[in-house]
Each structure stands twice: as structure tokens, then as C-alpha cells.
Tab-separated table of C-alpha atoms and ligand atoms in Angstrom:
chain	number	residue	atom	x	y	z
A	1063	MET	CA	-56.802	-24.258	38.011
A	1064	PRO	CA	-53.806	-22.656	36.328
A	1065	ARG	CA	-55.242	-19.146	36.577
A	1066	SER	CA	-55.340	-19.090	40.364
A	1067	VAL	CA	-51.846	-20.519	40.535
A	1068	THR	CA	-50.302	-17.952	38.248
A	1069	ARG	CA	-52.136	-14.983	39.698
A	1070	ARG	CA	-49.895	-13.268	42.166
A	1071	GLN	CA	-52.518	-11.518	44.208
A	1072	LYS	CA	-56.229	-11.627	44.836
A	1073	PRO	CA	-58.169	-8.860	43.105
A	1074	HIS	CA	-59.202	-7.054	46.282
A	1075	PRO	CA	-56.793	-7.965	49.049
A	1076	SER	CA	-58.253	-5.314	51.363
A	1077	SER	CA	-61.669	-6.970	51.363
A	1078	ASP	CA	-62.193	-10.052	53.503
A	1079	GLU	CA	-65.803	-10.704	52.541
A	1080	PRO	CA	-66.488	-13.429	49.991
A	1081	SER	CA	-67.569	-12.416	46.520
A	1082	PRO	CA	-70.980	-10.856	47.133
A	1083	GLY	CA	-73.740	-13.080	45.905
A	1084	SER	CA	-71.728	-16.252	45.371
A	1085	ASP	CA	-74.282	-18.124	47.494
A	1086	TYR	CA	-77.362	-17.152	45.459
A	1087	PRO	CA	-77.944	-20.559	43.821
A	1088	ASP	CA	-78.029	-22.329	47.209
A	1089	LEU	CA	-80.344	-19.719	48.716
A	1090	VAL	CA	-82.671	-19.849	45.721
A	1091	LYS	CA	-82.799	-23.635	45.710
A	1092	ALA	CA	-83.600	-23.715	49.424
A	1093	ALA	CA	-86.204	-20.948	49.148
A	1094	SER	CA	-87.955	-22.624	46.208
A	1095	THR	CA	-88.388	-25.829	48.219
A	1096	GLY	CA	-90.010	-24.104	51.186
A	1097	ASP	CA	-87.083	-23.077	53.406
A	1098	ALA	CA	-88.600	-20.028	55.160
A	1099	ALA	CA	-85.283	-18.622	56.414
A	1100	ALA	CA	-83.730	-18.834	52.947
A	1101	LEU	CA	-86.749	-17.095	51.408
A	1102	ASP	CA	-86.578	-14.393	54.046
A	1103	ALA	CA	-82.864	-13.829	53.416
A	1104	LEU	CA	-83.390	-13.730	49.659
A	1105	LEU	CA	-86.217	-11.192	49.855
A	1106	LEU	CA	-84.145	-8.926	52.082
A	1107	ARG	CA	-81.199	-9.221	49.761
A	1108	ALA	CA	-83.314	-8.402	46.702
A	1109	GLN	CA	-84.289	-5.161	48.412
A	1110	GLU	CA	-80.676	-4.353	49.277
A	1111	VAL	CA	-79.636	-4.826	45.653
A	1112	ALA	CA	-82.487	-2.520	44.652
A	1113	TYR	CA	-81.336	0.069	47.196
A	1114	ARG	CA	-77.713	0.072	46.021
A	1115	PHE	CA	-78.677	0.112	42.355
A	1116	SER	CA	-81.103	3.013	42.877
A	1117	LEU	CA	-78.547	5.146	44.693
A	1118	THR	CA	-75.438	4.267	42.779
A	1119	VAL	CA	-76.631	3.869	39.213
A	1120	CYS	CA	-79.992	5.582	38.970
A	1121	GLY	CA	-79.054	8.418	41.286
A	1122	HIS	CA	-82.538	8.967	42.697
A	1123	ALA	CA	-82.617	8.210	46.400
A	1124	GLU	CA	-86.321	9.073	46.559
A	1125	ASP	CA	-87.134	6.238	44.131
A	1126	ALA	CA	-85.227	3.648	46.115
A	1127	GLU	CA	-88.132	2.518	48.298
A	1128	ASP	CA	-90.416	2.024	45.303
A	1129	VAL	CA	-87.774	0.034	43.485
A	1130	MET	CA	-87.220	-2.037	46.641
A	1131	GLN	CA	-90.947	-2.807	46.861
A	1132	GLU	CA	-90.973	-3.882	43.218
A	1133	ALA	CA	-87.903	-6.093	43.721
A	1134	LEU	CA	-89.537	-7.712	46.752
A	1135	ILE	CA	-92.807	-8.628	45.007
A	1136	LYS	CA	-91.174	-9.780	41.781
A	1137	THR	CA	-88.632	-11.909	43.628
A	1138	TYR	CA	-91.339	-13.535	45.722
A	1139	GLN	CA	-93.345	-14.405	42.604
A	1140	HIS	CA	-90.289	-15.560	40.675
A	1141	VAL	CA	-88.716	-17.848	43.275
A	1142	GLU	CA	-91.675	-20.230	43.632
A	1143	GLY	CA	-91.447	-21.964	40.295
A	1144	ILE	CA	-87.792	-21.350	39.572
A	1145	ARG	CA	-86.039	-23.917	37.378
A	1146	GLU	CA	-82.569	-22.473	37.039
A	1147	PRO	CA	-81.218	-21.177	40.356
A	1148	ALA	CA	-77.927	-20.209	38.687
A	1149	ALA	CA	-79.753	-17.697	36.479
A	1150	PHE	CA	-81.412	-15.972	39.437
A	1151	ARG	CA	-78.781	-13.333	40.058
A	1152	GLY	CA	-78.880	-12.043	36.486
A	1153	TRP	CA	-82.663	-12.050	36.629
A	1154	LEU	CA	-82.639	-10.014	39.864
A	1155	TYR	CA	-80.364	-7.273	38.502
A	1156	ARG	CA	-82.331	-7.102	35.244
A	1157	THR	CA	-85.545	-6.743	37.225
A	1158	VAL	CA	-84.082	-4.022	39.438
A	1159	LYS	CA	-82.670	-2.173	36.440
A	1160	ASN	CA	-86.048	-2.223	34.718
A	1161	ALA	CA	-87.826	-1.039	37.862
A	1162	CYS	CA	-85.339	1.817	38.140
A	1163	LEU	CA	-85.821	2.864	34.521
A	1164	MET	CA	-89.586	2.626	34.928
A	1165	ARG	CA	-89.532	4.992	37.917
A	1166	ARG	CA	-87.545	7.465	35.878
A	1167	ARG	CA	-89.931	7.372	32.967
A	1168	LEU	CA	-92.661	8.355	35.398
A	1169	ARG	CA	-90.797	11.607	35.991
A	1170	ARG	CA	-92.248	13.455	33.065
A	1171	HIS	CA	-90.119	16.558	33.299
A	1172	GLU	CA	-86.845	14.781	33.532
A	1173	PRO	CA	-84.426	15.254	30.629
A	1174	ARG	CA	-84.182	12.269	28.359
A	1175	HIS	CA	-80.436	11.880	28.891
A	1176	LEU	CA	-80.965	10.656	32.441
A	1177	LEU	CA	-82.064	7.341	30.975
A	1178	SER	CA	-78.509	7.009	29.845
A	1179	ILE	CA	-77.637	3.654	31.337
A	1180	GLU	CA	-79.111	2.386	28.085
A	1181	ASP	CA	-77.719	5.156	25.977
A	1182	ASP	CA	-74.658	4.736	23.813
A	1183	ARG	CA	-74.200	8.340	22.773
A	1184	PRO	CA	-70.771	9.613	23.731
A	1185	ASP	CA	-72.194	12.404	25.877
A	1186	GLY	CA	-74.993	10.368	27.434
A	1187	GLY	CA	-75.304	10.338	31.177
A	1188	GLY	CA	-73.143	11.863	33.806
A	1189	ALA	CA	-76.032	12.754	36.096
A	1190	GLY	CA	-75.604	9.886	38.451
A	1191	GLY	CA	-75.118	8.727	41.919
A	1192	TRP	CA	-72.450	7.143	44.058
A	1193	PRO	CA	-73.681	9.266	46.945
A	1194	VAL	CA	-71.910	7.594	49.830
A	1195	ALA	CA	-72.033	9.336	53.172
A	1196	ASP	CA	-68.705	10.200	54.734
A	1197	ALA	CA	-69.970	8.676	57.964
A	1198	ALA	CA	-68.758	5.349	56.600
A	1199	ILE	CA	-65.160	6.544	56.762
A	1200	PRO	CA	-63.365	5.975	60.079
A	1201	ALA	CA	-62.506	9.226	61.861
A	1202	ASP	CA	-58.861	8.300	62.319
A	1203	GLU	CA	-58.295	7.788	58.635
A	1204	ALA	CA	-55.673	10.090	57.161
A	1205	LEU	CA	-57.116	13.252	55.689
A	1206	SER	CA	-55.456	12.737	52.325
A	1207	ARG	CA	-56.994	9.291	52.104
A	1208	SER	CA	-60.504	10.560	52.675
A	1209	ALA	CA	-59.941	13.391	50.195
A	1210	GLU	CA	-58.866	10.755	47.692
A	1211	ARG	CA	-62.069	8.805	48.293
A	1212	ARG	CA	-64.153	11.920	47.879
A	1213	ARG	CA	-62.485	12.723	44.573
A	1214	LEU	CA	-63.049	9.170	43.408
A	1215	ARG	CA	-66.743	9.285	44.272
A	1216	GLU	CA	-67.076	12.546	42.411
A	1217	ALA	CA	-65.264	11.086	39.414
A	1218	LEU	CA	-67.551	8.041	39.512
A	1219	SER	CA	-70.681	10.162	39.626
A	1220	ARG	CA	-69.465	12.128	36.599
A	1221	LEU	CA	-68.938	8.970	34.519
A	1222	PRO	CA	-71.406	8.499	31.682
A	1223	GLY	CA	-74.231	6.319	32.976
A	1224	ARG	CA	-73.537	3.480	30.565
A	1225	TYR	CA	-70.017	3.190	32.007
A	1226	ARG	CA	-71.082	3.638	35.615
A	1227	VAL	CA	-73.604	0.811	35.428
A	1228	VAL	CA	-70.935	-1.576	34.133
A	1229	VAL	CA	-68.432	-0.600	36.855
A	1230	PHE	CA	-71.179	-1.122	39.427
A	1231	LEU	CA	-72.368	-4.519	38.183
A	1232	ARG	CA	-68.967	-5.994	37.378
A	1233	GLN	CA	-66.627	-4.572	39.990
A	1234	VAL	CA	-68.858	-3.584	42.890
A	1235	GLU	CA	-71.486	-6.302	42.785
A	1236	GLY	CA	-69.162	-8.928	41.360
A	1237	LEU	CA	-71.310	-10.202	38.479
A	1238	SER	CA	-69.356	-12.001	35.764
A	1239	THR	CA	-68.773	-10.302	32.421
A	1240	ARG	CA	-71.316	-12.692	30.914
A	1241	GLU	CA	-73.911	-11.884	33.585
A	1242	VAL	CA	-73.434	-8.143	33.068
A	1243	ALA	CA	-73.884	-8.610	29.314
A	1244	GLY	CA	-77.121	-10.490	29.997
A	1245	VAL	CA	-78.453	-7.850	32.400
A	1246	LEU	CA	-77.784	-4.976	29.997
A	1247	GLY	CA	-78.584	-6.825	26.764
A	1248	ILE	CA	-75.189	-6.037	25.219
A	1249	SER	CA	-72.240	-8.194	24.123
A	1250	GLU	CA	-69.458	-9.278	26.473
A	1251	ALA	CA	-67.039	-7.323	24.289
A	1252	SER	CA	-69.101	-4.161	24.906
A	1253	VAL	CA	-69.063	-4.801	28.652
A	1254	LYS	CA	-65.279	-4.964	28.617
A	1255	MET	CA	-64.937	-1.959	26.364
A	1256	ARG	CA	-67.114	0.148	28.666
A	1257	LEU	CA	-65.112	-1.001	31.671
A	1258	HIS	CA	-61.826	-0.097	29.991
A	1259	ARG	CA	-63.111	3.340	28.972
A	1260	ALA	CA	-64.448	3.917	32.479
A	1261	HIS	CA	-61.028	3.252	33.985
A	1262	GLY	CA	-59.324	5.394	31.378
A	1263	LEU	CA	-61.636	8.280	32.356
A	1264	LEU	CA	-61.278	7.692	36.097
A	1265	ARG	CA	-57.518	7.630	35.760
A	1266	ARG	CA	-57.445	10.866	33.818
A	1267	GLU	CA	-59.706	12.586	36.371
A	1268	MET	CA	-57.770	11.297	39.346
A	1269	SER	CA	-54.381	12.352	38.023
A	1270	ALA	CA	-55.576	15.782	36.864
B	417	MET	CA	-52.317	6.308	45.117
B	418	SER	CA	-49.043	4.566	45.780
B	419	GLY	CA	-46.149	4.850	43.381
B	420	PRO	CA	-45.477	7.320	40.626
B	421	PRO	CA	-48.162	7.695	37.943
B	422	ALA	CA	-47.566	5.417	34.997
B	423	THR	CA	-46.273	7.191	31.942
B	424	ARG	CA	-47.711	7.335	28.462
B	425	PRO	CA	-46.469	4.110	26.801
B	426	CYS	CA	-48.204	1.926	29.399
B	427	GLU	CA	-51.647	3.405	28.681
B	428	GLY	CA	-51.815	0.853	25.879
B	429	HIS	CA	-51.882	-1.913	28.491
B	430	LEU	CA	-54.686	-0.403	30.561
B	431	ALA	CA	-57.464	-2.515	29.048
B	432	GLU	CA	-55.520	-5.732	29.510
B	433	LEU	CA	-54.575	-4.794	33.066
B	434	VAL	CA	-58.225	-4.143	33.987
B	435	ASP	CA	-59.183	-7.561	32.563
B	436	TYR	CA	-56.283	-9.108	34.442
B	437	ILE	CA	-57.304	-7.599	37.789
B	438	ASP	CA	-60.920	-8.698	37.211
B	439	GLY	CA	-59.755	-12.258	36.495
B	440	ASP	CA	-60.976	-12.027	32.902
B	441	LEU	CA	-57.661	-12.642	31.173
B	442	ALA	CA	-57.032	-16.194	29.934
B	443	PRO	CA	-53.810	-17.894	28.845
B	444	PRO	CA	-51.730	-17.304	26.807
B	445	ALA	CA	-52.439	-13.557	27.144
B	446	LEU	CA	-52.375	-13.984	30.931
B	447	GLU	CA	-48.831	-15.384	31.040
B	448	ALA	CA	-47.622	-12.865	28.490
B	449	LEU	CA	-48.975	-9.948	30.527
B	450	GLU	CA	-47.563	-11.271	33.802
B	451	ALA	CA	-44.143	-11.635	32.194
B	452	HIS	CA	-44.433	-8.099	30.875
B	453	ILE	CA	-45.443	-6.681	34.270
B	454	GLU	CA	-42.432	-8.352	35.869
B	455	ALA	CA	-40.125	-6.631	33.402
B	456	CYS	CA	-41.840	-3.246	33.024
B	457	THR	CA	-41.784	-0.837	35.971
B	458	CYS	CA	-44.317	1.435	34.347
B	459	CYS	CA	-46.877	-1.348	33.879
B	460	SER	CA	-46.318	-2.711	37.372
B	461	ALA	CA	-46.978	0.808	38.742
B	462	LEU	CA	-50.119	1.038	36.621
B	463	GLU	CA	-51.264	-2.374	37.850
B	464	ARG	CA	-50.864	-1.269	41.496
B	465	GLU	CA	-52.687	1.965	40.802
B	466	LEU	CA	-55.625	0.213	39.108
B	467	ARG	CA	-55.818	-2.494	41.757
B	468	GLU	CA	-56.008	0.083	44.519
B	469	ARG	CA	-58.598	2.163	42.659
B	470	ILE	CA	-60.805	-0.838	41.921
B	471	GLY	CA	-60.629	-1.744	45.621
B	472	LEU	CA	-61.786	1.764	46.563
B	473	VAL	CA	-64.537	1.737	43.919
B	474	LYS	CA	-65.813	-1.503	45.401
B	475	GLN	CA	-66.057	0.033	48.871
B	476	ALA	CA	-67.612	3.270	47.620
B	477	GLY	CA	-70.306	1.432	45.661
B	478	ARG	CA	-71.554	-0.658	48.556
B	479	PRO	CA	-73.122	1.836	50.927
B	480	GLU	CA	-74.470	0.490	54.195
B	481	VAL	CA	-78.228	0.302	54.004
B	482	PRO	CA	-79.402	2.800	56.676
B	483	GLY	CA	-81.062	1.296	59.745
B	484	ASP	CA	-84.520	2.744	59.060
B	485	VAL	CA	-84.472	1.593	55.421
B	486	ARG	CA	-83.416	-1.886	56.523
B	487	ALA	CA	-86.179	-1.983	59.159
B	488	ARG	CA	-88.802	-1.042	56.562
B	489	ALA	CA	-87.432	-3.684	54.184
B	490	ARG	CA	-87.725	-6.312	56.918
B	491	ALA	CA	-91.276	-5.182	57.766
B	492	ARG	CA	-92.259	-5.424	54.086
B	493	VAL	CA	-90.960	-9.007	53.915
B	494	GLN	CA	-92.902	-9.980	57.023
B	495	ALA	CA	-96.110	-8.344	55.769
B	496	LEU	CA	-95.797	-10.070	52.394
B	497	LEU	CA	-95.178	-13.498	53.906
B	498	ALA	CA	-98.045	-13.085	56.409
B	499	GLU	CA	-100.396	-12.130	53.593
B	500	ALA	CA	-99.258	-15.135	51.538
B	501	ARG	CA	-99.898	-17.481	54.485
B	502	ARG	CA	-103.418	-16.076	54.946
B	503	ALA	CA	-104.177	-16.591	51.261
B	504	ARG	CA	-103.353	-20.300	51.448
C	675	LIG	ZN1	-45.318	-1.902	30.178
């Protein structure tokens, strides 16, 4: 493949884990034909996706367990008769996104703009998550480094929701541009545009 | 971030650089951008900056699932599968 030859560096040289979720089709195929361990792994993973999405994109930790429950049941029902294992990952994120939005709509007193991961107004969103505990940061890490991380998390949580969801799906979870477009029901060009704007904003905030 | 902040003229390459780092840039734009990065110190600084930031974003967005949450998730799976077996 010419692309991998010409590329000088891997995208995330600091990370040694494989692209998260690259093994979904195999897991789904195995689970759909009665492999109990594969089904078990898939159901756990569906809940983990729901947890990360709830915290990072939806920004409501207290909804996470409900969204996880929903992801568990829906995944279990979906996997049995599945025809296209390759489409599973997109289906899972769409399902989790919808469960998240549903939980929010149940919060009657919540301002409308919090539904902003679907909102294309320029000022939509901003009330989001990325609430990562500092416990994850090794104690011996340089102070400036951890301050940098904190500033980045703050900048991420201030991003408009429609940008934050794209950064999360594409760059954190590793979905392809096409998969992200499918999950959000927007064009691939819009996915890229949101990603570019997000990085323009992050850059401005981080160099301020 | 490592390196000096990229200056104004390179901002125009930000979108392409993000696509490049994500592996979304195809030839011939790919080769053209790589040739440009080789020759332009400001764009190569911006590429490093973006690459590092995207790496940090990736770590920040994947919080460990806390032990108690994970235990409840596992218990829910077991309860669901036990119920399904009984129903058969
Ligand atoms: Zn340049």
C-alpha cells in the first residue's frame, strides 16, 4: 500500500495498543454463531463504549449506567441475527448516541442547547465532558506536562458539542470518517470540517 | 508542546495536516503535502504540534472504567445471559 510506505510516522507513536475496535467483525461473527466467550466480551465492550460516550460526549456521569444497560440489551438482541458484522461498530455507536440523547430528553429542565451534539448552530454546545480523573496520570510525570493535559481537557470540554463528538468518535475511538458520518447522519465532508474546526479552536485555546 | 508555535501562514495547512495525521489524505495531495512539510519549517512544527495534541486527546478521551462500574457491567452481562438460558 503506497500510503503506509510514504507515511513517515504512525499517527500515535506513543500508543502501543492496536486501533481500538479493529477486531469487532471477528467478535461479532463468533458471538452470532454461539461462541459464549465472544458474546461475553462483546457485551462488556458495548457497555464500556456507552460509559466513555456518556462521560466524554454527553457529560452526564449519572446517566452512564442507564446508557450502559440500554447498550447491553440492544447489543444482545442485535447480535443474534446479524448479517453484516462489519457494520456492527457503527450500529453500536449510533445506538449509544441515541440512548444518551434519550436520557437527556428525560431531563425536562435541562436547557435545549445541551442536545448540541446534533446542533449545527455556531454557539451550540460547550457544556460537555472529558472529565478524566488526574489519578490516571503517573505521579512522577513533570508538573508542566500534567498542567498541559489539564488545559487540554478543559479546552476539549469547552468545544461545541458537535465538534467534541467528532473528535471523540474519529480520533479517540478510531472510527473511520465514513463510520462517523454514518453514526451522526452527516456527510463525510462535514465530519472533516468539524474536525478541522475543532483543532483550530483547540490550537487557539492552547496557545493563548 | 515541543517546538515553537507555527506562525500565521501555516494555518492554511491545518486542515490538510489533520487529515494527513488521521490517515485520510490520499495521493496526489499526500505526496504534495509531504514534500511541502519537508521544505517548510513552519508546517513541520505545526505537524509535530498537532500529532502530539492528537495523541494526548486520545489518552484523555479513554478514561479507565472504574472497578465498581466494571464489576456492575460484568454482573449485568451474567444476569442477562442466565435469564436468556432459563428462557430457552
Ligand atoms: Zn508550510
